[in-house]
Amino acid sequence: MIIIKNLCKSFNGTAAVKDVSLTVETNEVIAIVGPSGGGKSTFLRCLNHMEEPDSGTIEIDGELVIKNNISRARKNMGMVFQHFNLFPHMTVIENIIYAPMKVLGMNKMDALRRAKNLLDKVHMQKHEKAYPANLSGGQKQRVAIVRALAMRPKIMLFDEPTSSLDPEMVKEVLEVIKSLAHTGITIFIVTHLMSFAEEIADRVVFFANGKIVEVAPPKKFFHNPKTMRAKEFLDKVS
Ligand code: ADP
C-alpha cells in the first residue's frame, strides 16, 4: 500500500503540487489525467524523489520514502518516461541487464535469462543485439519498459509513455502496459489518452492547478464527473 500525505512541491516560489494526499492499494492501476501544467508529472516524480518534495510524506508498505533510503525505495519503483532514456552506447540486452547486475548484484547468466524472458513477452527478442538508434520509437519504449521490469519493481510509474510516439506505435506500447495491469505491480500512469485511462484504470485521479480535484472509478469519472472543473476538462478533450 502507498500512502501519500500532504505532498507539496514548488519551483521558484510557484507551487506545482499543493498539499496532495492519496492512498493507493497494492496492484491498483491509477490513471492521472488533467490539463497541461496541472502538476501530474511533478507529482509522479516526487514519488521516487526525482523531484524532492518540499513537504509531505510518501509511505510504501509501511516504510517512509526519505532521502536516506531513497536508493532502496527506488529499487522498488520503475519509471518510464515520454522519452526513452536508453543508454545509446549499449545494445538492447546490455541496457536491460545493466541495473540488475550493478544494483541488484545479479550474475550475468541470471540477468540475461530474465532479460530474454521479458523481451520475449514484448516481442522484442529478435532485437536484443540492436542499438537504440536502430529501433523505432515504439520498440525503444518497449525496451524501456522491459528495462524497468527487469528490476522486479513493486511500482511502475509511467509519465506520458506514448506521447512522443507515432500513432501507429502507440497501440503496441499500450498493449504492453495493459499486460502489466493487475499482475501484482501497482501502476501510476500519467496519460492524455482518455479511452486508455478508462480501459486500464481502477481509479482516475484528476489533477488541476497542482491539486487533486477528483478521484473516481473510470466509468464514474468519464461519464458522470462530479466537479465542474472535471466536466470542463472532459468537454475539451472529448
Ligand atoms: P503536468 O504534468 O500536469 O503537465 P507539471 O508537473 O509538468 O504538469 O508542471 C506543473 C507546474 O510546475 C508547471 O507550471 C510547470 O511549468 C512547473 N514545473 C514543472 N517542472 C519544473 C521545473 N523543473 N522547474 C520549474 N518549473 C517546473
mmCIF file of C-alpha atoms and ligand atoms in Angstrom:
data_model
loop_
_atom_site.group_PDB
_atom_site.id
_atom_site.type_symbol
_atom_site.label_atom_id
_atom_site.label_comp_id
_atom_site.label_asym_id
_atom_site.label_seq_id
_atom_site.Cartn_x
_atom_site.Cartn_y
_atom_site.Cartn_z
ATOM 1 C CA MET A 1 0.000 0.000 0.000
ATOM 2 C CA ILE A 2 1.195 3.521 -0.805
ATOM 3 C CA ILE A 3 0.131 6.377 1.430
ATOM 4 C CA ILE A 4 0.867 9.888 0.191
ATOM 5 C CA LYS A 5 0.133 12.651 2.664
ATOM 6 C CA ASN A 6 0.143 16.416 2.174
ATOM 7 C CA LEU A 7 2.713 16.409 -0.623
ATOM 8 C CA CYS A 8 3.899 19.867 -1.676
ATOM 9 C CA LYS A 9 6.410 20.929 -4.314
ATOM 10 C CA SER A 10 7.207 24.416 -5.601
ATOM 11 C CA PHE A 11 9.560 25.691 -8.264
ATOM 12 C CA ASN A 12 10.990 29.161 -7.651
ATOM 13 C CA GLY A 13 8.195 30.016 -5.263
ATOM 14 C CA THR A 14 5.416 28.781 -7.566
ATOM 15 C CA ALA A 15 3.523 25.762 -6.278
ATOM 16 C CA ALA A 16 3.349 22.845 -8.750
ATOM 17 C CA VAL A 17 1.882 20.286 -6.307
ATOM 18 C CA LYS A 18 -0.230 21.626 -3.462
ATOM 19 C CA ASP A 19 -0.990 19.518 -0.433
ATOM 20 C CA VAL A 20 -1.809 16.313 -2.282
ATOM 21 C CA SER A 21 -2.890 13.195 -0.372
ATOM 22 C CA LEU A 22 -3.755 9.823 -1.891
ATOM 23 C CA THR A 23 -3.807 6.218 -0.708
ATOM 24 C CA VAL A 24 -3.249 3.509 -3.299
ATOM 25 C CA GLU A 25 -3.654 -0.228 -2.808
ATOM 26 C CA THR A 26 -1.072 -2.733 -3.994
ATOM 27 C CA ASN A 27 -1.937 -3.937 -7.523
ATOM 28 C CA GLU A 28 -4.109 -0.895 -8.210
ATOM 29 C CA VAL A 29 -3.866 0.952 -11.539
ATOM 30 C CA ILE A 30 -4.121 4.709 -11.125
ATOM 31 C CA ALA A 31 -4.530 6.898 -14.212
ATOM 32 C CA ILE A 32 -3.553 10.515 -13.665
ATOM 33 C CA VAL A 33 -5.218 12.936 -16.051
ATOM 34 C CA GLY A 34 -5.748 16.668 -16.265
ATOM 35 C CA PRO A 35 -4.779 19.843 -18.064
ATOM 36 C CA SER A 36 -1.189 20.527 -19.037
ATOM 37 C CA GLY A 37 0.765 22.228 -16.274
ATOM 38 C CA GLY A 38 -1.572 20.837 -13.614
ATOM 39 C CA GLY A 39 1.198 19.073 -11.683
ATOM 40 C CA LYS A 40 0.735 15.466 -12.836
ATOM 41 C CA SER A 41 4.321 14.898 -13.829
ATOM 42 C CA THR A 42 5.741 16.679 -10.788
ATOM 43 C CA PHE A 43 3.551 14.541 -8.520
ATOM 44 C CA LEU A 44 4.782 11.354 -10.209
ATOM 45 C CA ARG A 45 8.410 12.452 -9.987
ATOM 46 C CA CYS A 46 8.022 13.278 -6.299
ATOM 47 C CA LEU A 47 7.010 9.666 -5.631
ATOM 48 C CA ASN A 48 10.526 8.424 -6.348
ATOM 49 C CA HIS A 49 12.197 11.691 -5.286
ATOM 50 C CA MET A 50 13.297 12.532 -8.811
ATOM 51 C CA GLU A 51 11.856 15.791 -7.589
ATOM 52 C CA GLU A 52 12.499 16.208 -3.915
ATOM 53 C CA PRO A 53 9.169 17.126 -2.242
ATOM 54 C CA ASP A 54 9.225 20.326 -0.149
ATOM 55 C CA SER A 55 6.982 18.715 2.451
ATOM 56 C CA GLY A 56 4.629 15.818 2.987
ATOM 57 C CA THR A 57 5.257 12.091 3.234
ATOM 58 C CA ILE A 58 5.261 9.049 0.998
ATOM 59 C CA GLU A 59 4.978 5.676 2.656
ATOM 60 C CA ILE A 60 5.361 2.420 0.766
ATOM 61 C CA ASP A 61 4.365 -0.769 2.554
ATOM 62 C CA GLY A 62 4.882 0.867 5.922
ATOM 63 C CA GLU A 63 8.235 2.464 5.119
ATOM 64 C CA LEU A 64 8.664 6.200 4.598
ATOM 65 C CA VAL A 65 10.457 7.220 1.416
ATOM 66 C CA ILE A 66 13.057 9.717 2.572
ATOM 67 C CA LYS A 67 16.399 10.969 1.318
ATOM 68 C CA ASN A 68 18.327 8.445 3.412
ATOM 69 C CA ASN A 69 16.627 5.353 1.984
ATOM 70 C CA ILE A 70 15.854 6.632 -1.486
ATOM 71 C CA SER A 71 18.084 4.152 -3.293
ATOM 72 C CA ARG A 72 16.290 1.261 -1.577
ATOM 73 C CA ALA A 73 12.901 2.764 -2.373
ATOM 74 C CA ARG A 74 13.909 3.359 -5.998
ATOM 75 C CA LYS A 75 14.742 -0.330 -6.427
ATOM 76 C CA ASN A 76 11.030 -0.931 -5.963
ATOM 77 C CA MET A 77 9.962 1.721 -8.447
ATOM 78 C CA GLY A 78 10.382 1.509 -12.202
ATOM 79 C CA MET A 79 9.915 4.682 -14.189
ATOM 80 C CA VAL A 80 9.155 5.042 -17.884
ATOM 81 C CA PHE A 81 9.186 8.484 -19.438
ATOM 82 C CA GLN A 82 7.914 10.118 -22.571
ATOM 83 C CA HIS A 83 11.439 9.891 -23.981
ATOM 84 C CA PHE A 84 13.049 6.550 -23.722
ATOM 85 C CA ASN A 85 16.324 7.369 -21.972
ATOM 86 C CA LEU A 86 18.038 4.176 -23.094
ATOM 87 C CA PHE A 87 21.823 4.160 -22.912
ATOM 88 C CA PRO A 88 22.724 4.883 -26.567
ATOM 89 C CA HIS A 89 26.114 3.138 -26.434
ATOM 90 C CA MET A 90 24.630 -0.146 -25.168
ATOM 91 C CA THR A 91 22.682 -2.794 -27.069
ATOM 92 C CA VAL A 92 19.136 -3.630 -26.060
ATOM 93 C CA ILE A 93 20.195 -6.561 -23.905
ATOM 94 C CA GLU A 94 23.060 -4.596 -22.315
ATOM 95 C CA ASN A 95 20.610 -1.820 -21.441
ATOM 96 C CA ILE A 96 18.387 -4.344 -19.679
ATOM 97 C CA ILE A 97 20.969 -6.320 -17.718
ATOM 98 C CA TYR A 98 22.949 -3.292 -16.561
ATOM 99 C CA ALA A 99 20.928 -2.334 -13.472
ATOM 100 C CA PRO A 100 20.062 -5.873 -12.293
ATOM 101 C CA MET A 101 23.800 -6.683 -12.286
ATOM 102 C CA LYS A 102 25.025 -3.334 -10.954
ATOM 103 C CA VAL A 103 22.282 -2.528 -8.451
ATOM 104 C CA LEU A 104 20.852 -5.927 -7.501
ATOM 105 C CA GLY A 105 24.174 -7.781 -7.817
ATOM 106 C CA MET A 106 22.710 -10.426 -10.133
ATOM 107 C CA ASN A 107 25.128 -12.633 -12.018
ATOM 108 C CA LYS A 108 25.239 -12.186 -15.781
ATOM 109 C CA MET A 109 23.618 -15.508 -16.616
ATOM 110 C CA ASP A 110 20.597 -14.867 -14.416
ATOM 111 C CA ALA A 111 20.301 -11.270 -15.625
ATOM 112 C CA LEU A 112 20.430 -12.441 -19.254
ATOM 113 C CA ARG A 113 17.815 -15.117 -18.625
ATOM 114 C CA ARG A 114 15.484 -12.600 -17.020
ATOM 115 C CA ALA A 115 16.098 -10.038 -19.791
ATOM 116 C CA LYS A 116 15.443 -12.513 -22.606
ATOM 117 C CA ASN A 117 12.295 -13.730 -20.942
ATOM 118 C CA LEU A 118 10.956 -10.177 -20.667
ATOM 119 C CA LEU A 119 11.995 -9.279 -24.228
ATOM 120 C CA ASP A 120 10.096 -12.309 -25.427
ATOM 121 C CA LYS A 121 6.958 -11.053 -23.706
ATOM 122 C CA VAL A 122 7.103 -7.712 -25.554
ATOM 123 C CA HIS A 123 8.053 -9.355 -28.877
ATOM 124 C CA MET A 124 11.499 -7.797 -28.940
ATOM 125 C CA GLN A 125 13.649 -10.910 -28.616
ATOM 126 C CA LYS A 126 14.926 -10.538 -32.208
ATOM 127 C CA HIS A 127 16.332 -7.120 -31.410
ATOM 128 C CA GLU A 128 18.451 -7.936 -28.379
ATOM 129 C CA LYS A 129 21.714 -7.033 -30.105
ATOM 130 C CA ALA A 130 20.385 -3.848 -31.729
ATOM 131 C CA TYR A 131 21.419 -0.393 -30.573
ATOM 132 C CA PRO A 132 18.651 2.072 -29.587
ATOM 133 C CA ALA A 133 19.405 4.281 -32.617
ATOM 134 C CA ASN A 134 18.294 1.441 -34.891
ATOM 135 C CA LEU A 135 14.908 0.904 -33.225
ATOM 136 C CA SER A 136 11.580 2.621 -33.794
ATOM 137 C CA GLY A 137 10.075 4.761 -31.034
ATOM 138 C CA GLY A 138 7.602 2.025 -30.113
ATOM 139 C CA GLN A 139 10.384 -0.567 -29.953
ATOM 140 C CA LYS A 140 12.539 1.722 -27.798
ATOM 141 C CA GLN A 141 9.651 2.313 -25.433
ATOM 142 C CA ARG A 142 9.016 -1.427 -25.095
ATOM 143 C CA VAL A 143 12.712 -1.896 -24.262
ATOM 144 C CA ALA A 144 12.483 0.943 -21.718
ATOM 145 C CA ILE A 145 9.552 -0.833 -20.067
ATOM 146 C CA VAL A 146 11.443 -4.135 -20.007
ATOM 147 C CA ARG A 147 14.483 -2.399 -18.549
ATOM 148 C CA ALA A 148 12.344 -1.115 -15.678
ATOM 149 C CA LEU A 149 10.632 -4.501 -15.212
ATOM 150 C CA ALA A 150 13.968 -6.312 -15.052
ATOM 151 C CA MET A 151 14.385 -4.817 -11.578
ATOM 152 C CA ARG A 152 11.144 -6.550 -10.482
ATOM 153 C CA PRO A 153 9.619 -3.305 -9.210
ATOM 154 C CA LYS A 154 6.618 -3.232 -6.912
ATOM 155 C CA ILE A 155 5.513 0.030 -8.503
ATOM 156 C CA MET A 156 5.664 1.284 -12.085
ATOM 157 C CA LEU A 157 5.459 4.975 -12.842
ATOM 158 C CA PHE A 158 4.600 5.864 -16.431
ATOM 159 C CA ASP A 159 4.856 9.524 -17.451
ATOM 160 C CA GLU A 160 3.061 10.034 -20.778
ATOM 161 C CA PRO A 161 4.726 6.916 -22.192
ATOM 162 C CA THR A 162 3.119 7.199 -25.624
ATOM 163 C CA SER A 163 3.037 10.916 -26.257
ATOM 164 C CA SER A 164 6.219 11.076 -28.308
ATOM 165 C CA LEU A 165 5.314 8.052 -30.435
ATOM 166 C CA ASP A 166 3.953 7.977 -33.958
ATOM 167 C CA PRO A 167 0.283 6.970 -33.824
ATOM 168 C CA GLU A 168 0.840 3.517 -35.268
ATOM 169 C CA MET A 169 3.280 2.677 -32.477
ATOM 170 C CA VAL A 170 1.053 3.737 -29.617
ATOM 171 C CA LYS A 171 -1.007 0.557 -29.659
ATOM 172 C CA GLU A 172 1.935 -1.820 -29.241
ATOM 173 C CA VAL A 173 3.144 0.102 -26.182
ATOM 174 C CA LEU A 174 -0.338 0.326 -24.654
ATOM 175 C CA GLU A 175 -0.724 -3.435 -25.083
ATOM 176 C CA VAL A 176 2.444 -3.992 -23.050
ATOM 177 C CA ILE A 177 1.262 -1.654 -20.293
ATOM 178 C CA LYS A 178 -2.140 -3.339 -20.281
ATOM 179 C CA SER A 179 -0.494 -6.725 -19.875
ATOM 180 C CA LEU A 180 1.148 -5.496 -16.646
ATOM 181 C CA ALA A 181 -2.086 -4.352 -15.034
ATOM 182 C CA HIS A 182 -3.196 -6.447 -12.060
ATOM 183 C CA THR A 183 -0.141 -8.675 -12.089
ATOM 184 C CA GLY A 184 0.887 -7.598 -8.592
ATOM 185 C CA ILE A 185 2.565 -4.348 -9.692
ATOM 186 C CA THR A 186 1.000 -1.067 -8.626
ATOM 187 C CA ILE A 187 0.795 1.242 -11.626
ATOM 188 C CA PHE A 188 0.607 5.027 -11.841
ATOM 189 C CA ILE A 189 0.202 6.311 -15.368
ATOM 190 C CA VAL A 190 0.032 9.927 -16.451
ATOM 191 C CA THR A 191 -1.729 9.928 -19.794
ATOM 192 C CA HIS A 192 -3.689 12.137 -22.147
ATOM 193 C CA LEU A 193 -5.315 9.088 -23.750
ATOM 194 C CA MET A 194 -8.693 9.164 -22.065
ATOM 195 C CA SER A 195 -10.021 5.958 -23.610
ATOM 196 C CA PHE A 196 -6.934 4.106 -22.415
ATOM 197 C CA ALA A 197 -7.278 5.589 -18.927
ATOM 198 C CA GLU A 198 -10.886 4.451 -18.880
ATOM 199 C CA GLU A 199 -9.968 0.975 -20.024
ATOM 200 C CA ILE A 200 -6.985 0.318 -17.763
ATOM 201 C CA ALA A 201 -7.520 2.265 -14.532
ATOM 202 C CA ASP A 202 -9.120 1.149 -11.305
ATOM 203 C CA ARG A 203 -9.303 4.808 -10.334
ATOM 204 C CA VAL A 204 -8.787 8.039 -12.211
ATOM 205 C CA VAL A 205 -7.065 10.889 -10.404
ATOM 206 C CA PHE A 206 -7.864 14.272 -11.939
ATOM 207 C CA PHE A 207 -5.225 16.928 -11.316
ATOM 208 C CA ALA A 208 -5.638 20.645 -11.961
ATOM 209 C CA ASN A 209 -3.730 23.629 -10.569
ATOM 210 C CA GLY A 210 -1.475 21.354 -8.537
ATOM 211 C CA LYS A 211 -4.322 19.698 -6.678
ATOM 212 C CA ILE A 212 -6.299 16.509 -6.884
ATOM 213 C CA VAL A 213 -9.717 17.795 -7.857
ATOM 214 C CA GLU A 214 -11.484 14.471 -8.219
ATOM 215 C CA VAL A 215 -10.748 10.763 -7.687
ATOM 216 C CA ALA A 216 -13.243 8.274 -9.066
ATOM 217 C CA PRO A 217 -13.597 4.924 -10.793
ATOM 218 C CA PRO A 218 -13.202 5.467 -14.560
ATOM 219 C CA LYS A 219 -16.827 4.915 -15.555
ATOM 220 C CA LYS A 220 -17.959 7.443 -12.995
ATOM 221 C CA PHE A 221 -15.240 9.974 -13.803
ATOM 222 C CA PHE A 222 -15.655 9.878 -17.578
ATOM 223 C CA HIS A 223 -19.446 9.618 -17.734
ATOM 224 C CA ASN A 224 -20.601 11.364 -14.594
ATOM 225 C CA PRO A 225 -17.866 13.628 -13.176
ATOM 226 C CA LYS A 226 -18.880 15.412 -10.038
ATOM 227 C CA THR A 227 -16.811 18.618 -10.280
ATOM 228 C CA MET A 228 -17.273 21.472 -12.756
ATOM 229 C CA ARG A 229 -13.529 21.522 -13.356
ATOM 230 C CA ALA A 230 -13.534 17.893 -14.488
ATOM 231 C CA LYS A 231 -16.608 18.478 -16.664
ATOM 232 C CA GLU A 232 -14.888 21.426 -18.373
ATOM 233 C CA PHE A 233 -11.751 19.369 -18.949
ATOM 234 C CA LEU A 234 -13.632 16.391 -20.344
ATOM 235 C CA ASP A 235 -15.677 18.624 -22.663
ATOM 236 C CA LYS A 236 -12.435 19.978 -24.099
ATOM 237 C CA VAL A 237 -10.682 16.651 -24.611
ATOM 238 C CA SER A 238 -13.599 14.638 -25.959
HETATM 239 P P1 ADP B 1 1.709 18.398 -15.959
HETATM 240 O O1 ADP B 1 2.476 17.125 -15.871
HETATM 241 O O2 ADP B 1 0.323 18.293 -15.399
HETATM 242 O O3 ADP B 1 1.706 18.999 -17.351
HETATM 243 P P2 ADP B 1 3.914 19.536 -14.499
HETATM 244 O O4 ADP B 1 4.041 18.754 -13.251
HETATM 245 O O5 ADP B 1 4.843 19.213 -15.623
HETATM 246 O O6 ADP B 1 2.407 19.479 -15.028
HETATM 247 O O7 ADP B 1 4.079 21.072 -14.186
HETATM 248 C C1 ADP B 1 3.400 21.713 -13.110
HETATM 249 C C2 ADP B 1 3.948 23.132 -12.989
HETATM 250 O O8 ADP B 1 5.281 23.076 -12.492
HETATM 251 C C3 ADP B 1 4.015 23.897 -14.310
HETATM 252 O O9 ADP B 1 3.691 25.222 -14.066
HETATM 253 C C4 ADP B 1 5.447 23.754 -14.721
HETATM 254 O O10 ADP B 1 5.856 24.838 -15.510
HETATM 255 C C5 ADP B 1 6.174 23.728 -13.386
HETATM 256 N N1 ADP B 1 7.418 22.931 -13.428
HETATM 257 C C6 ADP B 1 7.497 21.595 -13.604
HETATM 258 N N2 ADP B 1 8.792 21.183 -13.559
HETATM 259 C C7 ADP B 1 9.532 22.302 -13.351
HETATM 260 C C8 ADP B 1 10.933 22.557 -13.191
HETATM 261 N N3 ADP B 1 11.834 21.566 -13.221
HETATM 262 N N4 ADP B 1 11.333 23.830 -12.978
HETATM 263 C C9 ADP B 1 10.428 24.841 -12.918
HETATM 264 N N5 ADP B 1 9.100 24.677 -13.052
HETATM 265 C C10 ADP B 1 8.652 23.433 -13.264
#
